[in-house]
Every structure is written in structure tokens, then in C-alpha cells.
């Protein structure tokens, strides 16, 4: 409730973070029983953007990016900035200069429930960003906020130190304590999917592989031959 | 009203479908007196996506992709899956494994009034998809629906066997019985546009080519020289 | 209130327009004390689109592109068409043929608070367009409107002859009389940013460069060491 | 595809229409296996609005209400006008004068996938209207359309003569041929709900009445005593 | 571009403002050849809200209501506050205390392209408000803006001293210099509509009164007897 | 991550809850330093709806209301059901029968990030509901979820036992441990506002009461006399 900056947070193991990044958003989300996904309006700034890292969270007033500066100060190499807002805004709270600063400090990426500007320059730098909008709308530095408190970003709860995975499918949040377990489940899932993929590529049908013919019958779906 | 899967549908002639695909969405839509277009929120997953094929329609509960599996089973080579929902949803009802299965069965593309996941993998496969959203949100397989009944997809009525044409401008639906006539009208239109394009490229104006100067006068639009 | 076409407008100096184009949308918007920006739903048709030119404004009835034809007739080399509507619409009021005509007349680009069609062809021509939507929805030529009157486009007021700057960050409008002053301020800003960029790239923090540590203290933001 | 006005349509039996109106939108929609519902953005102009009648359908160009006039001409006492558009619009295509005309002809109500104006006067007349928006935006009478062809309205397919039921929960469409069956199923459902309502009012739980405790167990939902 | 507060503005004649208020939004908008209307997302806080007055305009940073205080200071009895924002926001920039202050100063109403809070108290006071949202989201007083400069509010251009008319159909802006002419045209229109209303109430059709049968024929709309 | 129902939760003191309800949403939100507010799309089903109670939280799959039944089972007298969803949906997950059941069990209200149906009947019962939509769209009971875990509802984090306050301005969430402190701060705020209200009602200006004249000067806002 009162603005605070938390300097030190616990993070998941680096190797676990890497494994979650390899698995990707869709697989990790399924491995978490379909939880933790941000709303689909969060889109990468450029198609090849991919990231996995520990969340340093920022709670900002809309149209004010003062707290992003404060957050960069407490980030470690490999962290991902996650910015949530008290109310909806598309203002461009992050631009090229901040991206240069993040890169210099080893920050791995940005996830922001608002807008970003200097989109071409950031894409050229290949600094991974997921945002709600691209907007040149400038911001002020006038209102207090917090760093490293739990925030809601694009409909998902993010706690400091949670693992953030982002790719072309969006962004998923893995609670720090579950990270290792989710990594293991993601890898099992990928193995199972490899096997299924081969069968499907050979022309087998999901209907047969997963036993959906009986399910349809149980659900009362009737087959007819012609229109 | 009761869930049903129709196994056999009538389709338009393959050569007519090809001609409609060559004409493209904007031309076909004009040739149909500006009807049949899906709402513009339907966007291709990758810029070069293009498709023309016969609609196999799917009516699904939001967040449930069971009926897509059932529909793949009744598709023929060259068909386009068209998925409509009972209510709005952006959940990712279609992903890479289903795309592999579609490709293996010769299905030409997907048009879905919901989300898709594994967007990078599907784009790399060059499997043409038009959707409302990209979302990793996983789905269940628990509720009945129908295959090959009339559906509403993105504001357009689609009957099984209608011709679906998709490109960078969106998706248009051509009723099967009108397909040949629309193909012919599209080709006439393209010829007329070729002639107009040449005149415009040479600096003639639409104002003069189409006789709009008189029209403006009739409508009471007045010219003044300066601000 | 009554439909009118103004033939002659005053324009900013060509060299000033060029300088504003070099500065780009985000810088120009800041140099104007964060004013003049169109809403962020205005997006370029292709990523590399960039434009700077004098506004020829069009006020159209939704779904009717008659007045765009009238506006092309009064454009000069280097002008940018800016189309505002009386009410919201995504219909495709501009397509490839109009782009060919614009190119032939030396028009530099289009900004339209509605849709465009033939998106692939226009992108291939590299004719710069910013729009609210891509839609094949055809339009009629039946209702009067105005050319070169003040219009509202995507939330911004545009007067005939204002300088329009567009790039990947959106579109900003510079009042004609302020154009030279804004160009100068933009260039000063770019110089300052060059210096700041170098310091940030070397690992200095915005917190220190801009003196935000004191500001946070004044605002009552408290530091704590651990969660 | 070509504009047409169909003068005579078949309608459901008047007593069946009345029974569907008594059942109301939520019940009728359930009795149709949860199909036929328009999107929830369709809202009544005043809270007490209720209607049941046979659809006379209108397909209009956005911003043009010419075809509504044509449709009133072919309506019978008790019909409901259903207006679908080729593309999205909120323009006020219907106002007080048209409501007066509808009332004089015995038309029972209006369902329009666009805007209405003169909202206070229409509410005072108690003429039932469901619309997407309230907007004074005036319209033209310049473009052709159709009357009594199948239309899509707010995501639902409406065929001429289908039964339209509207209340505070929105609008549902009952295919004419199913109307009697749906009325009967609605009434059975209401009886069952009366019995359930009494049990719930007495403090019994849905968990016990519907047997959800076992279902939760089968689905793997675990109970724990404390946080 | 630089923040400024203009103390004195010219206003339309009080009797003209009254006449425009009597005519109401839909009529005034038509009398202006369908121009000047704000977007339909602007809704009255309570159904009976009605206002007509001279615009005192406010340009604010989103989430900051400092300039509304400054504007109240320069208002005269009967003025209407019109608040435009540099970017989209729904924050509650106006609440009961400000309404009390407005009432005490004789201000006639508020039109704000953002949110308001204390909705119940303001409705009870019968202080007329049109807004984009109802939101308790509190705001800061930290950033400069302007009073009595041209602003864009909900898609409409508003100049200081323009006449603002608001009712259940939304809000329309009448340029000060046209106010008298628009009032006269509105009254002529109301008279014509009174005559038409009577004919329609007696069962005559718009088709016949306006001569639409020939128009439909010219447009190629064909009549058929049966489906 | 795994579905779980927590039977017992801690709640705030009943008298504190009452005091927060008296203060209302706008005041409580300010007393929490402008945090805890749900997004403004959450609207009461009827204007007079007001509630204050302890949150029993529900995490549901969209279009499936099984877990609401499970939650009612663990509610105590005076609790408020708060339903969050894994992805966006407007389906009507709650209707009259559930409202009857809630009333019978003494549940004080419902806050749901989805739709409700039977809106007229629930309003007549005066059972307080805040929702994203009104929709008759029926739901299934097929997928697992959780009760009394932290959920995100309309952009706000809600933990079981947090105090929920709802009125015409929306819904605010007070963390249980802060409830007493927030109640006290709310009451202080109301006292201060009573004093300010009286001064404003007597014609004093916020400009003078809050000292904004100096602030404007510091911010560089310039006064000019005339346009």
C-alpha cells in the first residue's frame, strides 16, 4: 500500500530458468495445468523475441515511468522487468534509452502492461519486449510506486523472483517455488508430444490416438452421412 | 441444435476454387457486391499466408477443441477448416500438433474465430491460418459440438462446402452455388482494374476516369480557392 | 458544416519537413511537450514505413471514399493524405488503385482513421500507409464531404498544411506555424539523447543521471533490503 | 448477393411465439442446447424491454437506413425487425420517427447490430429496442440492401420468420421449424427449475442436488482444511 | 504546445444556447449536416441528464486532474467543462467534491473523455455529466496542462466558447459562430418532423412520404413475392 | 497449480467490514493510496447495489461454473464470492437459481470477471452482483478449478478473506491484514472531505484550498487574458 523498493529477492536456479525457456510458453503453460498465462493482448515487439528470466516487478502509475528507472537499479544480470499498472494505459513508458540501459546492465527483457516507443530501434537491438501497445506517448516522472512487490500484469499475478517465459505465443509466469517441477513436467510433455507428432505426421488422427470417437458417442454427438 | 457430424458435403469445382484464390479477397468480395467478408479482426498468422478451399465447418464450445479433431477426420484434400464459437473467446484452440495433422491429411488451411498457439512453429511450416488472436491458453476436450452445419465465423455465415478465400486482406466466403459466377465476375473485374491501373499510373485521376466532378457538384460540394 | 473543397493551402518549408522526418515521431512528440500524437491504434501497413509531409485533409462519411478521389486532385508532390471520419469505421476505403494514383502524383503517404485493402500490393509498392485496420470491405461513392478543413484523425486535430510525421511508433501532427521551432527543439533533444545514450551504454543509471534518488525520497518511497 | 426484397415469409404460430416470450431468453437458449444467442453487446434501450415475434430481416450498408424503411413496408403485426450490417458501425440508423411508424404498423420491436438515436423518446414510447450503441450519428439513404434474406446479427444467424425473443438478458433466435419443440422444452425446463429453486431456497446446495461432490473427486479436485 | 490558461473567452448568446438545448442532440447534429458529434462511448451518468452551455475546455495529462481545478476558476455561470486527454484513460478524474464546487459556481455540467467517481452522489445532486467510464481510480495533481485551448474530446474538436449540447443520445458540439444559424435550422427541422410524425402515426410509410420506392428501383433492388 | 478447495479461511473483523462498506469504494481506494481497485468494466447489475464482505475466491475455466457451486458450499454468512477466470469470457456463469442459493446461505454478494444471466430476476431479488457482462450464454460443469486460492479478478489480486467493497463506483479489494488500518484512514478521510465539501459548497475554490495557484506557476503554466 505504501510505496517501497525491495532490493534483494530470491530467484530460481539459472539452469531451471534456461530449461523453461527452451520449453516455451505453450508447453510451460500446459505443464502448469493451464495457469499463469498473461492475456493475449501482450505481444512481442518483433517476431523472434524470446526470453526467460527472473521477474523484477514494478508497480507504476499510468503515464509515469519513474519506477522503471528505480527497478533497473536493483536488477541483476538475466532478470526480466515486469511492469504492472494501477489502471489501463497505452502510454509509451519505455524507449530506446531505457533499452540501452537495460542491455548495459544485462537485463534480459521487458514485459509491460502499457506501451513502448522507439519500436524500430529496440527491435534492431534485439532487446526482447512484450507490451500492450506501441505508442510514442511520452510520460512524466512524478508519482511514487513500488519495486519487487506482487503485481498484476495483463491479468496474471507476478511475484518478485517468479520465472517469466516469453515467446511468439505470449508470456507465462512460473511461481519460483514450482519452477523446477514445471521444468521437469514441461520436458516430459515435450517428449510425449514428439511421439504424438510423429504419429500425426504419418497420417494417424487425434480422434484415434486420444480415443475421441467414444467420447463423442458418450456426449451424444451423432454422425449423419449427408447434408 | 443437437450436436451432429455430417460426413459428406458437396464442394465447388476445384478449378473454380483455384480461380477464386488467384483473384484474392478484395476482388472476390467486390465481385459479390461487397458481401461475404469476415470481420477485419481475422488476421493471417504470417504475412504471406494465402488459401482457397472448401469449408468444413466446426461449431465449438469456447475453450474446447474436441470438435476440431472430429472435423479433421471428415476433411478431404484441399479443404479449409472454419471454426465458429457459441460465444467470444481467444483461447488457443489450435496448435502445432493439429497443424501437423492437417498437413498430413492435405488440409489447406484454418480459419478460426478464436486463438491459436505455437504460432512460430505453424508459421515456419507455412500452414495458412487466420485467427482472432494468438494465445497459448490451453483448452479442454469435454463438450459436444457439430461439424458441417452452418456456422457464423467472424460475422460471416459459412455453410459447409462454401469456398473460403484468405489472404493479407482477410477472409471472404463464397456460397458454393455462386462460386463459378463469382469467379467469372472477379476475372472481369481484374481486367477492368488492369486498364484503370495503367491510366492512373500515367497520372490520370479517378476524378476524371469515373466522372466524380459532376457527382460532387450534384452533391453540393463547393470548391474554394484558399483557406 | 457545408461540404467544401479548398484548393490551395499553405505548407511548411520543405527543409523543415525533412528535418522533422529525420527526428521521427517519438522525438518530435516530446519536442512538442508531448502533444499532437495520434492514438496508438494507428499502425503502419509495413514495418519500414516512414513519412513526413504536409497534410491534405479529408473529412469522409464512413464507408464512402468519394472525397479521397477529390483530395488527390488538389495534392502537391510530397503531401500526405489525412482522412478523418464522422463516426467509427474499419471499412477499406483505400486500395492498390488509389495507391498507384497517389504514387503517380507524387503523394508521399496516407494516414486514415479507417481501413485499407490490397495490403500486400501496397506494401510491395512501399507506399507508406498508417491505418486503423486492414479490411477488404468495399465502399461506395455516394455522400459529400470536405477537403482541407480541420479534421480529427485518431484523436488528433489536423489542420490543412500541418506537418505529418509517421514511423513505426505511430503518427504525430506538427502545427504548420510551429514546424520550424519543433524541428530545432527535436534536434537539440537528439543531441542530448546522444550524450545520455553513451552514458547509459557505459552502465551509468538513469537514477543517477537524472537525480531520481532524491526524487524517490521526496515522494516517500522507502527502500527495504529483503522481501 | 444481388439486393432483393422478399415480400412474403412464413412465420411460426402466434401461440408458440407467445410461449417463447413467456419463457424468456435464458431459458429458451438453454432449451436450444445453448445455441442461437446474440453476442452480449446487444442491450435493451430500457430495462423493462421484452419482445417475442417473427423476424423480418434487413441487410444494410453501415450508416444507411434506406432498407429499414423498405422492411417496415413488408412487416405484419407482431413482427420484429432484425437489422444486420455488412461491417461494424454504431451509427444511429433508427430514431423516434421510425419508432412511431413501427408502432403505427403494429411492429413489436427492433433488434439492430448498430446504433439508435432519440433514445429517451423511444424509451418513453416503450417501443422495445435492442442495439449495439446509442448514437445520434445521422445516416444517409443511398445504398441498396436486402429484406428477408438470411442475415448475421450480433454473431447469430437469423432467417426470415425465425422467432426472436428479447429481454434483459439479450436476444435469442429460434429457427422457425424448431419453435414449437423449443417452446415445449422451455416449459419443461421451467418446471424443473421451479422444483430446484424451492430446494435451493430451503438451503439445499447445488453440490448435493446435482451430485457435484463426486464429479469434483473424479476431476481430481482436492479438499484441504486451511490455507 | 506550452501550457496556458486563457481567462476570457467569447460565448454564444444565452438565448441561442437555450434554443439549442431544447432541440436536443440528434436534431442539432442533423441541422449541422451530421457533424460535431462526440463518439457514442460518451454516456450520461444518469438517464435524465441534459445540458446546454458554453465550453470551457481543459487539456489534461491522463490520471491528473489539476487542470480541472484551474478551469473551474475561470468558468462563468452556465458554462460546461469539457475535458480532453493526451492519451486514453478511464481514471476517475472528477468526483463529488468537484461537483459540489461546480454547482456552487453555477457551472452547468461536465463532459469528460475519461472516468468519474462518486457516481451515486453526483447523480443524486443531478449534476449533469457525460463520461467514458465510471471509475474510482484516484488521480494525482502533478502535471501541467491547458485551459481554453482547442481540444479533441471523444473524437470531436471543441473550441472554447463552442456550444455543448448533451442528452441521452450523447454530446454534440456547435461552433460558436454557427450557433444561431444551427438553432434556426434545428427549429425548422423540428417543425418538419412534427408534420412527418403525424403522418407516420396515422399509418403512412416513409417509403411513400420520402419517395423511396423509386430510389430502390433506381438502385436495382428487386422485389420477389416469396422466399 | 493443482485444483484445490480450501475449506477454512481467516476473515477480517465483522465491524471493520461494516465500516469499510460505509466508507464506500472511492474513499477506501484513496485510503489505500489508490491501490486495490478492479478495472472499471466491472459494473453493478442494478444501480443501488452495495456490498462489503469477506472474499471467498473461485478460479474457474471460462464457460464452466462447476467451481461456483463448490464455493457456495464453503461460504459463511456475509461472504462475497469473487470469481476469476483463466482467460477472458463473457459467458453467463451465474443466474437466478444460484442467486437463490446464495441468498439462502446468507452470502452477501457476487463479483465475477465474466457474465451473469437472469439479470431482471437477480435485480428484483436485490442480490448485489458486479460483473463484466450480462449474457444468457449457458455454461458447462466439466472442468476442475480452485476455491480459496489467490485469484486475479478484473485486474486486481484477491486473496481469500480479503475485504471486498462494492458500490456504484466499482469494486475495491482490501487485504485482510490492512482492513482495520484502512477503515480508520477512510474515516479520517471522510471527515476531511466533509470540511472541504462545506467550503466548496460556499464557493471557495480547490485552487485556493489546496494551494494549486503556486503549483501551476511552478509547473510553468502561464495565464493569458484573452484568446
GROMACS .gro file of N, CA, C and O in nm, chain E residues 126-202:
model
  308
 1034UNK      N    1  -2.802   1.554  -0.921
 1034UNK     CA    2  -2.848   1.590  -1.056
 1034UNK      C    3  -2.753   1.689  -1.122
 1034UNK      O    4  -2.797   1.784  -1.188
 1035UNK      N    5  -2.623   1.665  -1.104
 1035UNK     CA    6  -2.525   1.744  -1.178
 1035UNK      C    7  -2.494   1.668  -1.307
 1035UNK      O    8  -2.441   1.557  -1.304
 1036UNK      N    9  -2.525   1.728  -1.423
 1036UNK     CA   10  -2.516   1.653  -1.549
 1036UNK      C   11  -2.371   1.624  -1.590
 1036UNK      O   12  -2.290   1.716  -1.600
 1037UNK      N   13  -2.341   1.497  -1.612
 1037UNK     CA   14  -2.207   1.453  -1.651
 1037UNK      C   15  -2.217   1.354  -1.765
 1037UNK      O   16  -2.300   1.263  -1.761
 1038UNK      N   17  -2.130   1.371  -1.865
 1038UNK     CA   18  -2.111   1.270  -1.969
 1038UNK      C   19  -1.966   1.224  -1.960
 1038UNK      O   20  -1.875   1.307  -1.957
 1039UNK      N   21  -1.945   1.092  -1.957
 1039UNK     CA   22  -1.808   1.042  -1.941
 1039UNK      C   23  -1.791   0.913  -2.019
 1039UNK      O   24  -1.886   0.855  -2.071
 1040UNK      N   25  -1.667   0.871  -2.024
 1040UNK     CA   26  -1.629   0.748  -2.093
 1040UNK      C   27  -1.640   0.628  -2.002
 1040UNK      O   28  -1.651   0.514  -2.047
 1041UNK      N   29  -1.632   0.652  -1.871
 1041UNK     CA   30  -1.632   0.542  -1.775
 1041UNK      C   31  -1.669   0.593  -1.639
 1041UNK      O   32  -1.663   0.714  -1.612
 1042UNK      N   33  -1.709   0.501  -1.552
 1042UNK     CA   34  -1.722   0.529  -1.410
 1042UNK      C   35  -1.609   0.453  -1.344
 1042UNK      O   36  -1.594   0.332  -1.364
 1043UNK      N   37  -1.525   0.524  -1.271
 1043UNK     CA   38  -1.410   0.459  -1.209
 1043UNK      C   39  -1.368   0.535  -1.084
 1043UNK      O   40  -1.356   0.657  -1.086
 1044UNK      N   41  -1.345   0.462  -0.978
 1044UNK     CA   42  -1.298   0.523  -0.853
 1044UNK      C   43  -1.149   0.553  -0.858
 1044UNK      O   44  -1.095   0.612  -0.765
 1045UNK      N   45  -1.082   0.514  -0.966
 1045UNK     CA   46  -0.936   0.530  -0.973
 1045UNK      C   47  -0.895   0.674  -0.945
 1045UNK      O   48  -0.925   0.764  -1.023
 1046UNK      N   49  -0.826   0.694  -0.835
 1046UNK     CA   50  -0.785   0.828  -0.795
 1046UNK      C   51  -0.676   0.883  -0.885
 1046UNK      O   52  -0.608   0.809  -0.957
 1047UNK      N   53  -0.660   1.014  -0.881
 1047UNK     CA   54  -0.566   1.081  -0.970
 1047UNK      C   55  -0.471   1.169  -0.890
 1047UNK      O   56  -0.495   1.200  -0.775
 1048UNK      N   57  -0.364   1.212  -0.957
 1048UNK     CA   58  -0.265   1.299  -0.894
 1048UNK      C   59  -0.285   1.443  -0.943
 1048UNK      O   60  -0.374   1.469  -1.025
 1049UNK      N   61  -0.207   1.532  -0.889
 1049UNK     CA   62  -0.211   1.673  -0.931
 1049UNK      C   63  -0.066   1.713  -0.952
 1049UNK      O   64  -0.008   1.786  -0.871
 1050UNK      N   65  -0.007   1.668  -1.060
 1050UNK     CA   66   0.138   1.683  -1.074
 1050UNK      C   67   0.184   1.736  -1.208
 1050UNK      O   68   0.298   1.777  -1.222
 1051UNK      N   69   0.097   1.738  -1.308
 1051UNK     CA   70   0.146   1.772  -1.442
 1051UNK      C   71   0.067   1.887  -1.502
 1051UNK      O   72  -0.054   1.896  -1.486
 1052UNK      N   73   0.137   1.973  -1.575
 1052UNK     CA   74   0.071   2.090  -1.633
 1052UNK      C   75  -0.018   2.053  -1.752
 1052UNK      O   76  -0.001   1.948  -1.814
 1053UNK      N   77  -0.110   2.141  -1.783
 1053UNK     CA   78  -0.199   2.127  -1.898
 1053UNK      C   79  -0.251   2.265  -1.933
 1053UNK      O   80  -0.196   2.364  -1.888
 1054UNK      N   81  -0.358   2.269  -2.013
 1054UNK     CA   82  -0.407   2.399  -2.057
 1054UNK      C   83  -0.557   2.412  -2.034
 1054UNK      O   84  -0.629   2.312  -2.023
 1055UNK      N   85  -0.602   2.537  -2.028
 1055UNK     CA   86  -0.744   2.568  -2.017
 1055UNK      C   87  -0.780   2.666  -2.128
 1055UNK      O   88  -0.706   2.761  -2.153
 1056UNK      N   89  -0.891   2.637  -2.194
 1056UNK     CA   90  -0.942   2.723  -2.302
 1056UNK      C   91  -0.849   2.730  -2.424
 1056UNK      O   92  -0.825   2.837  -2.481
 1057UNK      N   93  -0.799   2.612  -2.461
 1057UNK     CA   94  -0.736   2.595  -2.592
 1057UNK      C   95  -0.823   2.494  -2.668
 1057UNK      O   96  -0.903   2.423  -2.607
 1058UNK      N   97  -0.812   2.486  -2.802
 1058UNK     CA   98  -0.890   2.384  -2.873
 1058UNK      C   99  -0.849   2.244  -2.825
 1058UNK      O  100  -0.730   2.217  -2.809
 1059UNK      N  101  -0.946   2.159  -2.797
 1059UNK     CA  102  -0.917   2.022  -2.754
 1059UNK      C  103  -0.999   1.924  -2.840
 1059UNK      O  104  -1.101   1.961  -2.897
 1060UNK      N  105  -0.949   1.800  -2.844
 1060UNK     CA  106  -1.028   1.691  -2.902
 1060UNK      C  107  -1.087   1.613  -2.786
 1060UNK      O  108  -1.015   1.569  -2.697
 1061UNK      N  109  -1.219   1.599  -2.785
 1061UNK     CA  110  -1.287   1.524  -2.679
 1061UNK      C  111  -1.375   1.420  -2.745
 1061UNK      O  112  -1.466   1.455  -2.821
 1062UNK      N  113  -1.345   1.291  -2.720
 1062UNK     CA  114  -1.426   1.183  -2.776
 1062UNK      C  115  -1.442   1.198  -2.927
 1062UNK      O  116  -1.551   1.179  -2.981
 1063UNK      N  117  -1.334   1.235  -2.995
 1063UNK     CA  118  -1.334   1.241  -3.140
 1063UNK      C  119  -1.386   1.369  -3.200
 1063UNK      O  120  -1.388   1.383  -3.322
 1064UNK      N  121  -1.432   1.463  -3.115
 1064UNK     CA  122  -1.484   1.589  -3.167
 1064UNK      C  123  -1.391   1.704  -3.129
 1064UNK      O  124  -1.337   1.707  -3.019
 1065UNK      N  125  -1.375   1.797  -3.221
 1065UNK     CA  126  -1.298   1.918  -3.194
 1065UNK      C  127  -1.385   2.016  -3.115
 1065UNK      O  128  -1.498   2.046  -3.156
 1066UNK      N  129  -1.335   2.064  -3.002
 1066UNK     CA  130  -1.408   2.163  -2.921
 1066UNK      C  131  -1.320   2.285  -2.902
 1066UNK      O  132  -1.208   2.275  -2.853
 1067UNK      N  133  -1.373   2.400  -2.943
 1067UNK     CA  134  -1.302   2.526  -2.920
 1067UNK      C  135  -1.369   2.598  -2.803
 1067UNK      O  136  -1.489   2.586  -2.785
 1068UNK      N  137  -1.292   2.673  -2.724
 1068UNK     CA  138  -1.351   2.745  -2.611
 1068UNK      C  139  -1.468   2.830  -2.658
 1068UNK      O  140  -1.456   2.899  -2.761
 1069UNK      N  141  -1.577   2.824  -2.589
 1069UNK     CA  142  -1.694   2.904  -2.626
 1069UNK      C  143  -1.788   2.836  -2.723
 1069UNK      O  144  -1.897   2.888  -2.749
 1070UNK      N  145  -1.749   2.723  -2.778
 1070UNK     CA  146  -1.844   2.646  -2.859
 1070UNK      C  147  -1.962   2.605  -2.770
 1070UNK      O  148  -1.948   2.592  -2.648
 1071UNK      N  149  -2.078   2.583  -2.832
 1071UNK     CA  150  -2.192   2.542  -2.753
 1071UNK      C  151  -2.195   2.389  -2.743
 1071UNK      O  152  -2.186   2.319  -2.845
 1072UNK      N  153  -2.208   2.341  -2.621
 1072UNK     CA  154  -2.214   2.198  -2.594
 1072UNK      C  155  -2.357   2.162  -2.561
 1072UNK      O  156  -2.418   2.222  -2.472
 1073UNK      N  157  -2.412   2.063  -2.634
 1073UNK     CA  158  -2.546   2.014  -2.604
 1073UNK      C  159  -2.535   1.866  -2.570
 1073UNK      O  160  -2.474   1.789  -2.646
 1074UNK      N  161  -2.590   1.827  -2.456
 1074UNK     CA  162  -2.584   1.687  -2.414
 1074UNK      C  163  -2.719   1.637  -2.370
 1074UNK      O  164  -2.794   1.710  -2.303
 1075UNK      N  165  -2.752   1.513  -2.407
 1075UNK     CA  166  -2.873   1.448  -2.355
 1075UNK      C  167  -2.853   1.296  -2.363
 1075UNK      O  168  -2.739   1.249  -2.370
 1076UNK      N  169  -2.960   1.220  -2.360
 1076UNK     CA  170  -2.949   1.075  -2.359
 1076UNK      C  171  -2.886   1.017  -2.484
 1076UNK      O  172  -2.846   0.901  -2.486
 1077UNK      N  173  -2.879   1.096  -2.592
 1077UNK     CA  174  -2.820   1.049  -2.718
 1077UNK      C  175  -2.671   1.079  -2.728
 1077UNK      O  176  -2.608   1.042  -2.827
 1078UNK      N  177  -2.614   1.149  -2.629
 1078UNK     CA  178  -2.471   1.180  -2.633
 1078UNK      C  179  -2.446   1.328  -2.625
 1078UNK      O  180  -2.520   1.401  -2.559
 1079UNK      N  181  -2.340   1.372  -2.694
 1079UNK     CA  182  -2.297   1.512  -2.685
 1079UNK      C  183  -2.263   1.563  -2.825
 1079UNK      O  184  -2.193   1.495  -2.901
 1080UNK      N  185  -2.310   1.683  -2.857
 1080UNK     CA  186  -2.277   1.745  -2.985
 1080UNK      C  187  -2.216   1.883  -2.959
 1080UNK      O  188  -2.251   1.950  -2.862
 1081UNK      N  189  -2.123   1.923  -3.048
 1081UNK     CA  190  -2.051   2.049  -3.034
 1081UNK      C  191  -2.091   2.143  -3.147
 1081UNK      O  192  -2.078   2.107  -3.264
 1082UNK      N  193  -2.139   2.261  -3.112
 1082UNK     CA  194  -2.177   2.360  -3.214
 1082UNK      C  195  -2.076   2.474  -3.211
 1082UNK      O  196  -2.063   2.543  -3.110
 1083UNK      N  197  -2.004   2.497  -3.322
 1083UNK     CA  198  -1.910   2.610  -3.324
 1083UNK      C  199  -1.984   2.740  -3.290
 1083UNK      O  200  -2.095   2.763  -3.340
 1084UNK      N  201  -1.921   2.821  -3.208
 1084UNK     CA  202  -1.985   2.943  -3.157
 1084UNK      C  203  -2.044   3.029  -3.268
 1084UNK      O  204  -2.157   3.076  -3.258
 1085UNK      N  205  -1.969   3.044  -3.376
 1085UNK     CA  206  -2.014   3.135  -3.482
 1085UNK      C  207  -2.134   3.082  -3.559
 1085UNK      O  208  -2.204   3.157  -3.627
 1086UNK      N  209  -2.155   2.952  -3.551
 1086UNK     CA  210  -2.268   2.893  -3.624
 1086UNK      C  211  -2.390   2.873  -3.536
 1086UNK      O  212  -2.494   2.827  -3.583
 1087UNK      N  213  -2.376   2.903  -3.407
 1087UNK     CA  214  -2.479   2.863  -3.311
 1087UNK      C  215  -2.618   2.916  -3.349
 1087UNK      O  216  -2.716   2.841  -3.347
 1088UNK      N  217  -2.625   3.042  -3.385
 1088UNK     CA  218  -2.757   3.099  -3.415
 1088UNK      C  219  -2.818   3.033  -3.538
 1088UNK      O  220  -2.935   2.996  -3.539
 1089UNK      N  221  -2.735   3.017  -3.641
 1089UNK     CA  222  -2.783   2.954  -3.764
 1089UNK      C  223  -2.829   2.810  -3.736
 1089UNK      O  224  -2.934   2.767  -3.785
 1090UNK      N  225  -2.752   2.738  -3.656
 1090UNK     CA  226  -2.788   2.598  -3.626
 1090UNK      C  227  -2.917   2.592  -3.544
 1090UNK      O  228  -3.002   2.504  -3.564
 1091UNK      N  229  -2.934   2.687  -3.452
 1091UNK     CA  230  -3.058   2.690  -3.373
 1091UNK      C  231  -3.178   2.708  -3.466
 1091UNK      O  232  -3.280   2.637  -3.453
 1092UNK      N  233  -3.165   2.799  -3.561
 1092UNK     CA  234  -3.276   2.823  -3.654
 1092UNK      C  235  -3.304   2.699  -3.739
 1092UNK      O  236  -3.420   2.658  -3.756
 1093UNK      N  237  -3.199   2.639  -3.790
 1093UNK     CA  238  -3.219   2.518  -3.872
 1093UNK      C  239  -3.276   2.403  -3.789
 1093UNK      O  240  -3.354   2.322  -3.839
 1094UNK      N  241  -3.236   2.395  -3.663
 1094UNK     CA  242  -3.291   2.290  -3.576
 1094UNK      C  243  -3.441   2.308  -3.559
 1094UNK      O  244  -3.518   2.211  -3.563
 1095UNK      N  245  -3.482   2.431  -3.541
 1095UNK     CA  246  -3.625   2.456  -3.519
 1095UNK      C  247  -3.706   2.428  -3.645
 1095UNK      O  248  -3.817   2.372  -3.637
 1096UNK      N  249  -3.650   2.463  -3.761
 1096UNK     CA  250  -3.719   2.428  -3.886
 1096UNK      C  251  -3.733   2.276  -3.898
 1096UNK      O  252  -3.836   2.222  -3.936
 1097UNK      N  253  -3.626   2.209  -3.864
 1097UNK     CA  254  -3.627   2.064  -3.872
 1097UNK      C  255  -3.732   2.003  -3.779
 1097UNK      O  256  -3.803   1.910  -3.815
 1098UNK      N  257  -3.740   2.057  -3.656
 1098UNK     CA  258  -3.840   2.005  -3.562
 1098UNK      C  259  -3.981   2.023  -3.616
 1098UNK      O  260  -4.066   1.935  -3.601
 1099UNK      N  261  -4.005   2.136  -3.680
 1099UNK     CA  262  -4.138   2.158  -3.738
 1099UNK      C  263  -4.168   2.055  -3.847
 1099UNK      O  264  -4.275   1.996  -3.850
 1100UNK      N  265  -4.071   2.038  -3.936
 1100UNK     CA  266  -4.090   1.937  -4.042
 1100UNK      C  267  -4.114   1.799  -3.981
 1100UNK      O  268  -4.198   1.723  -4.027
 1101UNK      N  269  -4.039   1.767  -3.877
 1101UNK     CA  270  -4.054   1.635  -3.815
 1101UNK      C  271  -4.190   1.620  -3.747
 1101UNK      O  272  -4.247   1.511  -3.744
 1102UNK      N  273  -4.242   1.729  -3.692
 1102UNK     CA  274  -4.376   1.722  -3.631
 1102UNK      C  275  -4.479   1.680  -3.736
 1102UNK      O  276  -4.565   1.596  -3.710
 1103UNK      N  277  -4.467   1.740  -3.854
 1103UNK     CA  278  -4.562   1.707  -3.961
 1103UNK      C  279  -4.545   1.561  -4.003
 1103UNK      O  280  -4.642   1.486  -4.018
 1104UNK      N  281  -4.420   1.519  -4.020
 1104UNK     CA  282  -4.395   1.381  -4.062
 1104UNK      C  283  -4.442   1.282  -3.955
 1104UNK      O  284  -4.500   1.178  -3.986
 1105UNK      N  285  -4.416   1.317  -3.828
 1105UNK     CA  286  -4.456   1.228  -3.718
 1105UNK      C  287  -4.605   1.199  -3.723
 1105UNK      O  288  -4.649   1.085  -3.708
 1106UNK      N  289  -4.681   1.304  -3.751
 1106UNK     CA  290  -4.826   1.286  -3.754
 1106UNK      C  291  -4.867   1.192  -3.867
 1106UNK      O  292  -4.951   1.104  -3.849
 1107UNK      N  293  -4.804   1.210  -3.984
 1107UNK     CA  294  -4.838   1.123  -4.097
 1107UNK      C  295  -4.800   0.978  -4.066
 1107UNK      O  296  -4.875   0.884  -4.095
 1108UNK      N  297  -4.682   0.959  -4.007
 1108UNK     CA  298  -4.638   0.822  -3.976
 1108UNK      C  299  -4.729   0.760  -3.869
 1108UNK      O  300  -4.764   0.642  -3.877
 1109UNK      N  301  -4.768   0.840  -3.770
 1109UNK     CA  302  -4.855   0.789  -3.664
 1109UNK      C  303  -4.990   0.745  -3.721
 1109UNK      O  304  -5.056   0.656  -3.667
 1110UNK      N  305  -5.027   0.808  -3.833
 1110UNK     CA  306  -5.152   0.770  -3.899
 1110UNK      C  307  -5.136   0.652  -3.994
 1110UNK      O  308  -5.229   0.616  -4.065
   0.00000   0.00000   0.00000
